[in-house]
Each structure stands twice: as structure tokens, then as C-alpha cells.
Amino acid sequence: AGELQVEVSLAPGRKCARCWLTLPDVDESTELCGRCRAVVGG
């Protein structure tokens, strides 16, 4: 049987303070992603 190899790396971007997803479009001042900014009206 073959050997299984797995490589783990960090997701690019920052963690959204509202939805906790790590996305590249998280704003540094609000700490919210684009989708959450639209929902909260920011």
C-alpha cells in the first residue's frame, strides 16, 4: 500500500471578527470581511 502524505499551511488573509472565516479581503480597521461589512452596513 502507498504512503499518504499531507501538507498543511495557513490560509492566506486575516480572520473576520464576525464570521471567523480567514479571507484575503478582511479590512484592518473594522476586522470584517466584505460580506460581513455589507451585512452590518459598514
mmCIF file with all atom_site columns, C-alpha atoms in Angstrom, residues 27-41:
data_model
loop_
_atom_site.group_PDB
_atom_site.id
_atom_site.type_symbol
_atom_site.label_atom_id
_atom_site.label_alt_id
_atom_site.label_comp_id
_atom_site.label_asym_id
_atom_site.label_entity_id
_atom_site.label_seq_id
_atom_site.pdbx_PDB_ins_code
_atom_site.Cartn_x
_atom_site.Cartn_y
_atom_site.Cartn_z
_atom_site.occupancy
_atom_site.B_iso_or_equiv
_atom_site.pdbx_formal_charge
_atom_site.auth_seq_id
_atom_site.auth_comp_id
_atom_site.auth_asym_id
_atom_site.auth_atom_id
_atom_site.pdbx_PDB_model_num
ATOM 1  C CA . ASP A 1 27 ? -10.385 45.143 6.460  1.00 0.00 ? 27 ASP A CA 1
ATOM 2  C CA . GLU A 1 28 ? -7.746  46.036 9.068  1.00 0.00 ? 28 GLU A CA 1
ATOM 3  C CA . SER A 1 29 ? -9.761  48.850 10.668 1.00 0.00 ? 29 SER A CA 1
ATOM 4  C CA . THR A 1 30 ? -13.102 47.028 11.010 1.00 0.00 ? 30 THR A CA 1
ATOM 5  C CA . GLU A 1 31 ? -11.660 43.486 11.113 1.00 0.00 ? 31 GLU A CA 1
ATOM 6  C CA . LEU A 1 32 ? -14.626 42.403 8.945  1.00 0.00 ? 32 LEU A CA 1
ATOM 7  C CA . CYS A 1 33 ? -14.693 40.673 5.562  1.00 0.00 ? 33 CYS A CA 1
ATOM 8  C CA . GLY A 1 34 ? -16.562 42.246 2.645  1.00 0.00 ? 34 GLY A CA 1
ATOM 9  C CA . ARG A 1 35 ? -19.645 40.095 3.154  1.00 0.00 ? 35 ARG A CA 1
ATOM 10 C CA . CYS A 1 36 ? -19.924 40.930 6.854  1.00 0.00 ? 36 CYS A CA 1
ATOM 11 C CA . ARG A 1 37 ? -19.305 44.653 6.196  1.00 0.00 ? 37 ARG A CA 1
ATOM 12 C CA . ALA A 1 38 ? -22.253 44.597 3.781  1.00 0.00 ? 38 ALA A CA 1
ATOM 13 C CA . VAL A 1 39 ? -24.484 42.886 6.365  1.00 0.00 ? 39 VAL A CA 1
ATOM 14 C CA . VAL A 1 40 ? -23.606 45.244 9.218  1.00 0.00 ? 40 VAL A CA 1
ATOM 15 C CA . GLY A 1 41 ? -23.680 48.288 6.973  1.00 0.00 ? 41 GLY A CA 1
#
